[in-house]
Amino acid sequence: MDVKRLRLLREFADRGSIGAVADAMHMTPSAVSQQLKVLTKEAGVDLLAQDGRRIRLTDAGRALVLRADEVIAAVERAQEEMEGYRSGAATVRLAMFPSGAALLLPGVLDRVAGSGVEVIAAELDVGYPDAAPALADFDIVVTHRDERTAPVRAPRVEVTELMREPVDVVVAAGSEFADRDDIEVDDLADCDWISVEGGFPVDDVLLSISAVTGVAPRVTQRMLDFGTIQSIVAADHGIALIPRFAVRHPGVKRLTLKGVRAARVYEALTRPGMRRAVTDVVDHLVASAEAAGQR
């Protein structure tokens, strides 16, 4: 079987449509379809099936995608080794959520400096269920989940846990709660909240507070940027839940939350059989997370 056609099949598994594969691979949809038909002949079994107006993978197609992962990973490792002989350099595409990048990326870049590995980093701020599909475009996706959420379990995804970061309550420095170091969850039942969009770990903690107090949180604003949220809190327009290492605004006070176990877990998602350079960067992420946790 041709490796290029196996790559197209894997792209279809990742992206879900012929059109999306064509866009990603800079081909026409008809060319993608033709190559997948050739691959079907090479396999000797149907790999794709019509499902209403859509096309889906058959059981055989899903099985071949797993083998395609192995084949493509082996080819990429061989290419990396040959590239190392030619230039001594390897590139790793890394996606990270913004606050995680602020905490971990500087340490990773310090560690790869002079190693022959070039990290090309990009921000990716999506909910946990949407993180693994981004492996279609990146070698490593660093994501986060509420600690009560089960880690992703899929045959084409490897999960490396990096760290656990507590989530704290932040209040305005001049608020009625500012003279405390911790706060009971029941004391927050009548507060206005500034929160993130639904589906992100911090909002999951807010739902847990609601379950404990029996009171639906009164969310007045939703933002994704923790800096913006802290500015609103500092102006005394509400309180918020912020991951501990992201609290930086001088106008807020951080309080330890009592009565609810609140934290987010950082994970690095990769494909099985990753290249040596990718393994090295995952190791650097682990080291960077360990250093951050000791602050």
GROMACS .gro file of C-alpha atoms in nm:
model
  295
    1MET     CA    1   0.000   0.000   0.000
    2ASP     CA    2   0.121   0.346  -0.087
    3VAL     CA    3   0.216   0.557   0.218
    4LYS     CA    4   0.072   0.875   0.062
    5ARG     CA    5  -0.265   0.707   0.023
    6LEU     CA    6  -0.248   0.576   0.380
    7ARG     CA    7  -0.189   0.934   0.490
    8LEU     CA    8  -0.502   1.042   0.304
    9LEU     CA    9  -0.702   0.773   0.483
   10ARG     CA   10  -0.570   0.894   0.816
   11GLU     CA   11  -0.657   1.251   0.724
   12PHE     CA   12  -1.012   1.135   0.648
   13ALA     CA   13  -1.032   0.969   0.991
   14ASP     CA   14  -0.912   1.292   1.153
   15ARG     CA   15  -1.119   1.541   0.954
   16GLY     CA   16  -1.435   1.351   0.869
   17SER     CA   17  -1.497   1.451   0.508
   18ILE     CA   18  -1.339   1.436   0.164
   19GLY     CA   19  -1.365   1.814   0.131
   20ALA     CA   20  -1.180   1.876   0.457
   21VAL     CA   21  -0.905   1.634   0.351
   22ALA     CA   22  -0.875   1.810   0.016
   23ASP     CA   23  -0.838   2.148   0.186
   24ALA     CA   24  -0.577   2.020   0.430
   25MET     CA   25  -0.373   1.840   0.165
   26HIS     CA   26  -0.412   2.107  -0.105
   27MET     CA   27  -0.582   1.866  -0.343
   28THR     CA   28  -0.915   1.859  -0.522
   29PRO     CA   29  -1.193   1.648  -0.368
   30SER     CA   30  -1.205   1.432  -0.679
   31ALA     CA   31  -0.832   1.361  -0.652
   32VAL     CA   32  -0.873   1.259  -0.287
   33SER     CA   33  -1.165   1.032  -0.375
   34GLN     CA   34  -0.970   0.872  -0.658
   35GLN     CA   35  -0.669   0.799  -0.435
   36LEU     CA   36  -0.890   0.646  -0.166
   37LYS     CA   37  -1.051   0.424  -0.429
   38VAL     CA   38  -0.704   0.306  -0.533
   39LEU     CA   39  -0.621   0.235  -0.168
   40THR     CA   40  -0.941   0.031  -0.139
   41LYS     CA   41  -0.827  -0.180  -0.434
   42GLU     CA   42  -0.485  -0.223  -0.273
   43ALA     CA   43  -0.649  -0.333   0.053
   44GLY     CA   44  -0.891  -0.566  -0.121
   45VAL     CA   45  -1.177  -0.468   0.110
   46ASP     CA   46  -1.412  -0.172   0.140
   47LEU     CA   47  -1.260   0.103   0.354
   48LEU     CA   48  -1.538   0.361   0.314
   49ALA     CA   49  -1.917   0.331   0.308
   50GLN     CA   50  -2.202   0.565   0.225
   51ASP     CA   51  -2.398   0.672   0.532
   52GLY     CA   52  -2.689   0.885   0.416
   53ARG     CA   53  -2.533   1.188   0.252
   54ARG     CA   54  -2.199   1.133   0.425
   55ILE     CA   55  -1.914   0.888   0.387
   56ARG     CA   56  -1.781   0.700   0.687
   57LEU     CA   57  -1.504   0.454   0.760
   58THR     CA   58  -1.594   0.085   0.765
   59ASP     CA   59  -1.462  -0.142   1.039
   60ALA     CA   60  -1.184  -0.241   0.802
   61GLY     CA   61  -1.114   0.127   0.733
   62ARG     CA   62  -1.084   0.203   1.105
   63ALA     CA   63  -0.851  -0.092   1.150
   64LEU     CA   64  -0.633   0.023   0.861
   65VAL     CA   65  -0.615   0.376   1.007
   66LEU     CA   66  -0.453   0.230   1.320
   67ARG     CA   67  -0.195   0.055   1.104
   68ALA     CA   68  -0.152   0.371   0.898
   69ASP     CA   69  -0.058   0.553   1.219
   70GLU     CA   70   0.215   0.296   1.280
   71VAL     CA   71   0.344   0.307   0.922
   72ILE     CA   72   0.345   0.687   0.900
   73ALA     CA   73   0.511   0.718   1.241
   74ALA     CA   74   0.785   0.478   1.130
   75VAL     CA   75   0.836   0.671   0.806
   76GLU     CA   76   0.852   1.001   0.996
   77ARG     CA   77   1.108   0.860   1.239
   78ALA     CA   78   1.320   0.746   0.945
   79GLN     CA   79   1.285   1.085   0.777
   80GLU     CA   80   1.380   1.260   1.099
   81GLU     CA   81   1.687   1.043   1.135
   82MET     CA   82   1.798   1.116   0.779
   83GLU     CA   83   1.726   1.488   0.827
   84GLY     CA   84   1.942   1.475   1.138
   85TYR     CA   85   2.232   1.345   0.930
   86ARG     CA   86   2.176   1.624   0.678
   87SER     CA   87   2.117   1.924   0.902
   88GLY     CA   88   2.092   1.816   1.263
   89ALA     CA   89   1.747   1.978   1.297
   90ALA     CA   90   1.394   1.850   1.363
   91THR     CA   91   1.067   2.042   1.389
   92VAL     CA   92   0.787   1.975   1.638
   93ARG     CA   93   0.446   2.141   1.603
   94LEU     CA   94   0.308   2.220   1.949
   95ALA     CA   95  -0.040   2.355   2.032
   96MET     CA   96  -0.114   2.490   2.381
   97PHE     CA   97  -0.398   2.668   2.556
   98PRO     CA   98  -0.295   3.029   2.640
   99SER     CA   99  -0.248   3.015   3.019
  100GLY     CA  100  -0.070   2.680   2.987
  101ALA     CA  101   0.162   2.827   2.725
  102ALA     CA  102   0.240   3.123   2.952
  103LEU     CA  103   0.335   2.883   3.231
  104LEU     CA  104   0.518   2.605   3.044
  105LEU     CA  105   0.636   2.724   2.704
  106PRO     CA  106   0.927   2.944   2.817
  107GLY     CA  107   1.081   2.650   3.001
  108VAL     CA  108   1.033   2.421   2.701
  109LEU     CA  109   1.201   2.671   2.468
  110ASP     CA  110   1.489   2.706   2.715
  111ARG     CA  111   1.535   2.331   2.720
  112VAL     CA  112   1.530   2.280   2.342
  113ALA     CA  113   1.773   2.565   2.274
  114GLY     CA  114   2.079   2.427   2.098
  115SER     CA  115   1.940   2.072   2.089
  116GLY     CA  116   1.865   2.062   1.716
  117VAL     CA  117   1.490   2.056   1.783
  118GLU     CA  118   1.281   2.351   1.667
  119VAL     CA  119   0.946   2.396   1.842
  120ILE     CA  120   0.679   2.576   1.641
  121ALA     CA  121   0.416   2.671   1.899
  122ALA     CA  122   0.061   2.791   1.845
  123GLU     CA  123  -0.226   2.881   2.078
  124LEU     CA  124  -0.528   2.651   2.075
  125ASP     CA  125  -0.807   2.738   2.317
  126VAL     CA  126  -1.077   2.470   2.283
  127GLY     CA  127  -1.280   2.256   2.519
  128TYR     CA  128  -1.135   1.922   2.624
  129PRO     CA  129  -1.339   1.709   2.379
  130ASP     CA  130  -1.206   1.915   2.087
  131ALA     CA  131  -0.838   1.885   2.181
  132ALA     CA  132  -0.756   1.537   2.046
  133PRO     CA  133  -0.887   1.609   1.693
  134ALA     CA  134  -0.627   1.887   1.669
  135LEU     CA  135  -0.361   1.616   1.639
  136ALA     CA  136  -0.450   1.624   1.271
  137ASP     CA  137  -0.250   1.948   1.256
  138PHE     CA  138  -0.004   1.924   1.547
  139ASP     CA  139   0.247   1.675   1.687
  140ILE     CA  140   0.157   1.763   2.046
  141VAL     CA  141  -0.158   1.921   2.186
  142VAL     CA  142  -0.136   2.045   2.545
  143THR     CA  143  -0.486   2.064   2.689
  144HIS     CA  144  -0.657   2.083   3.027
  145ARG     CA  145  -0.958   1.923   3.194
  146ASP     CA  146  -1.141   1.937   3.523
  147GLU     CA  147  -0.988   1.676   3.752
  148ARG     CA  148  -1.326   1.500   3.779
  149THR     CA  149  -1.338   1.455   3.401
  150ALA     CA  150  -1.198   1.123   3.278
  151PRO     CA  151  -0.895   1.151   3.049
  152VAL     CA  152  -0.950   1.081   2.682
  153ARG     CA  153  -0.924   0.714   2.594
  154ALA     CA  154  -0.879   0.643   2.224
  155PRO     CA  155  -0.654   0.398   2.037
  156ARG     CA  156  -0.499   0.680   1.832
  157VAL     CA  157  -0.423   0.913   2.123
  158GLU     CA  158  -0.156   0.887   2.392
  159VAL     CA  159  -0.203   1.094   2.708
  160THR     CA  160   0.083   1.221   2.925
  161GLU     CA  161  -0.033   1.392   3.245
  162LEU     CA  162   0.180   1.698   3.314
  163MET     CA  163   0.049   1.854   3.634
  164ARG     CA  164  -0.245   1.935   3.860
  165GLU     CA  165  -0.315   2.304   3.917
  166PRO     CA  166  -0.554   2.412   4.196
  167VAL     CA  167  -0.835   2.650   4.104
  168ASP     CA  168  -0.883   2.935   4.352
  169VAL     CA  169  -1.143   3.204   4.412
  170VAL     CA  170  -1.029   3.558   4.330
  171VAL     CA  171  -1.198   3.863   4.476
  172ALA     CA  172  -1.133   4.237   4.455
  173ALA     CA  173  -0.857   4.351   4.691
  174GLY     CA  174  -1.109   4.578   4.863
  175SER     CA  175  -1.400   4.333   4.886
  176GLU     CA  176  -1.561   4.202   5.202
  177PHE     CA  177  -1.376   3.870   5.155
  178ALA     CA  178  -1.029   4.019   5.104
  179ASP     CA  179  -0.920   3.977   5.466
  180ARG     CA  180  -0.947   3.598   5.434
  181ASP     CA  181  -0.700   3.338   5.306
  182ASP     CA  182  -0.967   3.078   5.230
  183ILE     CA  183  -1.341   3.069   5.185
  184GLU     CA  184  -1.619   2.813   5.230
  185VAL     CA  185  -1.822   2.727   4.924
  186ASP     CA  186  -2.146   2.812   5.106
  187ASP     CA  187  -2.029   3.174   5.149
  188LEU     CA  188  -2.036   3.219   4.771
  189ALA     CA  189  -2.400   3.132   4.705
  190ASP     CA  190  -2.514   3.493   4.659
  191CYS     CA  191  -2.216   3.626   4.461
  192ASP     CA  192  -2.199   3.754   4.105
  193TRP     CA  193  -1.956   3.544   3.902
  194ILE     CA  194  -1.727   3.624   3.613
  195SER     CA  195  -1.663   3.293   3.438
  196VAL     CA  196  -1.522   3.134   3.125
  197GLU     CA  197  -1.729   2.983   2.845
  198GLY     CA  198  -1.909   2.657   2.918
  199GLY     CA  199  -1.712   2.340   2.851
  200PHE     CA  200  -1.383   2.464   2.998
  201PRO     CA  201  -1.244   2.325   3.327
  202VAL     CA  202  -1.305   2.635   3.539
  203ASP     CA  203  -1.673   2.641   3.446
  204ASP     CA  204  -1.695   2.274   3.543
  205VAL     CA  205  -1.580   2.370   3.894
  206LEU     CA  206  -1.851   2.637   3.906
  207LEU     CA  207  -2.108   2.366   3.830
  208SER     CA  208  -1.968   2.165   4.122
  209ILE     CA  209  -2.018   2.466   4.350
  210SER     CA  210  -2.376   2.483   4.231
  211ALA     CA  211  -2.425   2.115   4.317
  212VAL     CA  212  -2.290   2.168   4.670
  213THR     CA  213  -2.481   2.487   4.748
  214GLY     CA  214  -2.800   2.401   4.563
  215VAL     CA  215  -2.792   2.751   4.413
  216ALA     CA  216  -2.735   2.814   4.042
  217PRO     CA  217  -2.437   3.052   4.007
  218ARG     CA  218  -2.530   3.400   3.889
  219VAL     CA  219  -2.284   3.447   3.601
  220THR     CA  220  -2.289   3.808   3.482
  221GLN     CA  221  -2.002   3.795   3.230
  222ARG     CA  222  -1.821   3.522   3.037
  223MET     CA  223  -1.468   3.572   2.901
  224LEU     CA  224  -1.194   3.333   2.795
  225ASP     CA  225  -0.894   3.548   2.889
  226PHE     CA  226  -0.799   3.518   3.256
  227GLY     CA  227  -0.631   3.860   3.248
  228THR     CA  228  -0.958   4.021   3.139
  229ILE     CA  229  -1.153   3.830   3.404
  230GLN     CA  230  -0.913   3.948   3.676
  231SER     CA  231  -0.945   4.309   3.561
  232ILE     CA  232  -1.324   4.287   3.594
  233VAL     CA  233  -1.292   4.129   3.939
  234ALA     CA  234  -1.038   4.395   4.047
  235ALA     CA  235  -1.301   4.658   3.959
  236ASP     CA  236  -1.536   4.477   4.203
  237HIS     CA  237  -1.790   4.362   3.942
  238GLY     CA  238  -1.794   4.006   4.073
  239ILE     CA  239  -1.574   3.718   4.182
  240ALA     CA  240  -1.416   3.444   3.972
  241LEU     CA  241  -1.247   3.107   3.972
  242ILE     CA  242  -0.893   3.128   3.836
  243PRO     CA  243  -0.624   2.857   3.811
  244ARG     CA  244  -0.363   2.934   4.076
  245PHE     CA  245  -0.064   3.003   3.852
  246ALA     CA  246  -0.268   3.238   3.631
  247VAL     CA  247  -0.348   3.482   3.915
  248ARG     CA  248  -0.130   3.787   3.855
  249HIS     CA  249  -0.340   4.103   3.881
  250PRO     CA  250  -0.232   4.326   4.174
  251GLY     CA  251  -0.591   4.430   4.234
  252VAL     CA  252  -0.724   4.086   4.328
  253LYS     CA  253  -0.686   3.858   4.629
  254ARG     CA  254  -0.659   3.481   4.587
  255LEU     CA  255  -0.855   3.263   4.829
  256THR     CA  256  -0.830   2.885   4.870
  257LEU     CA  257  -1.170   2.728   4.806
  258LYS     CA  258  -1.299   2.497   5.081
  259GLY     CA  259  -1.584   2.251   5.043
  260VAL     CA  260  -1.517   2.159   4.678
  261ARG     CA  261  -1.211   1.987   4.535
  262ALA     CA  262  -1.116   2.226   4.255
  263ALA     CA  263  -0.831   2.181   4.010
  264ARG     CA  264  -0.750   2.141   3.645
  265VAL     CA  265  -0.519   1.876   3.502
  266TYR     CA  266  -0.272   1.953   3.223
  267GLU     CA  267  -0.218   1.682   2.961
  268ALA     CA  268   0.000   1.641   2.654
  269LEU     CA  269  -0.180   1.451   2.376
  270THR     CA  270   0.022   1.278   2.103
  271ARG     CA  271  -0.011   1.001   1.845
  272PRO     CA  272   0.131   0.657   1.927
  273GLY     CA  273   0.480   0.583   1.795
  274MET     CA  274   0.590   0.947   1.795
  275ARG     CA  275   0.924   1.067   1.661
  276ARG     CA  276   1.220   1.106   1.896
  277ALA     CA  277   1.199   1.486   1.874
  278VAL     CA  278   0.833   1.474   1.980
  279THR     CA  279   0.920   1.246   2.272
  280ASP     CA  280   1.191   1.490   2.377
  281VAL     CA  281   0.951   1.784   2.374
  282VAL     CA  282   0.698   1.590   2.583
  283ASP     CA  283   0.979   1.522   2.832
  284HIS     CA  284   1.059   1.895   2.836
  285LEU     CA  285   0.691   1.971   2.904
  286VAL     CA  286   0.698   1.731   3.199
  287ALA     CA  287   1.013   1.896   3.336
  288SER     CA  288   0.869   2.244   3.284
  289ALA     CA  289   0.550   2.143   3.467
  290GLU     CA  290   0.749   2.001   3.758
  291ALA     CA  291   0.942   2.328   3.785
  292ALA     CA  292   0.619   2.532   3.772
  293GLY     CA  293   0.463   2.322   4.047
  294GLN     CA  294   0.757   2.395   4.279
  295ARG     CA  295   0.712   2.772   4.261
   0.00000   0.00000   0.00000
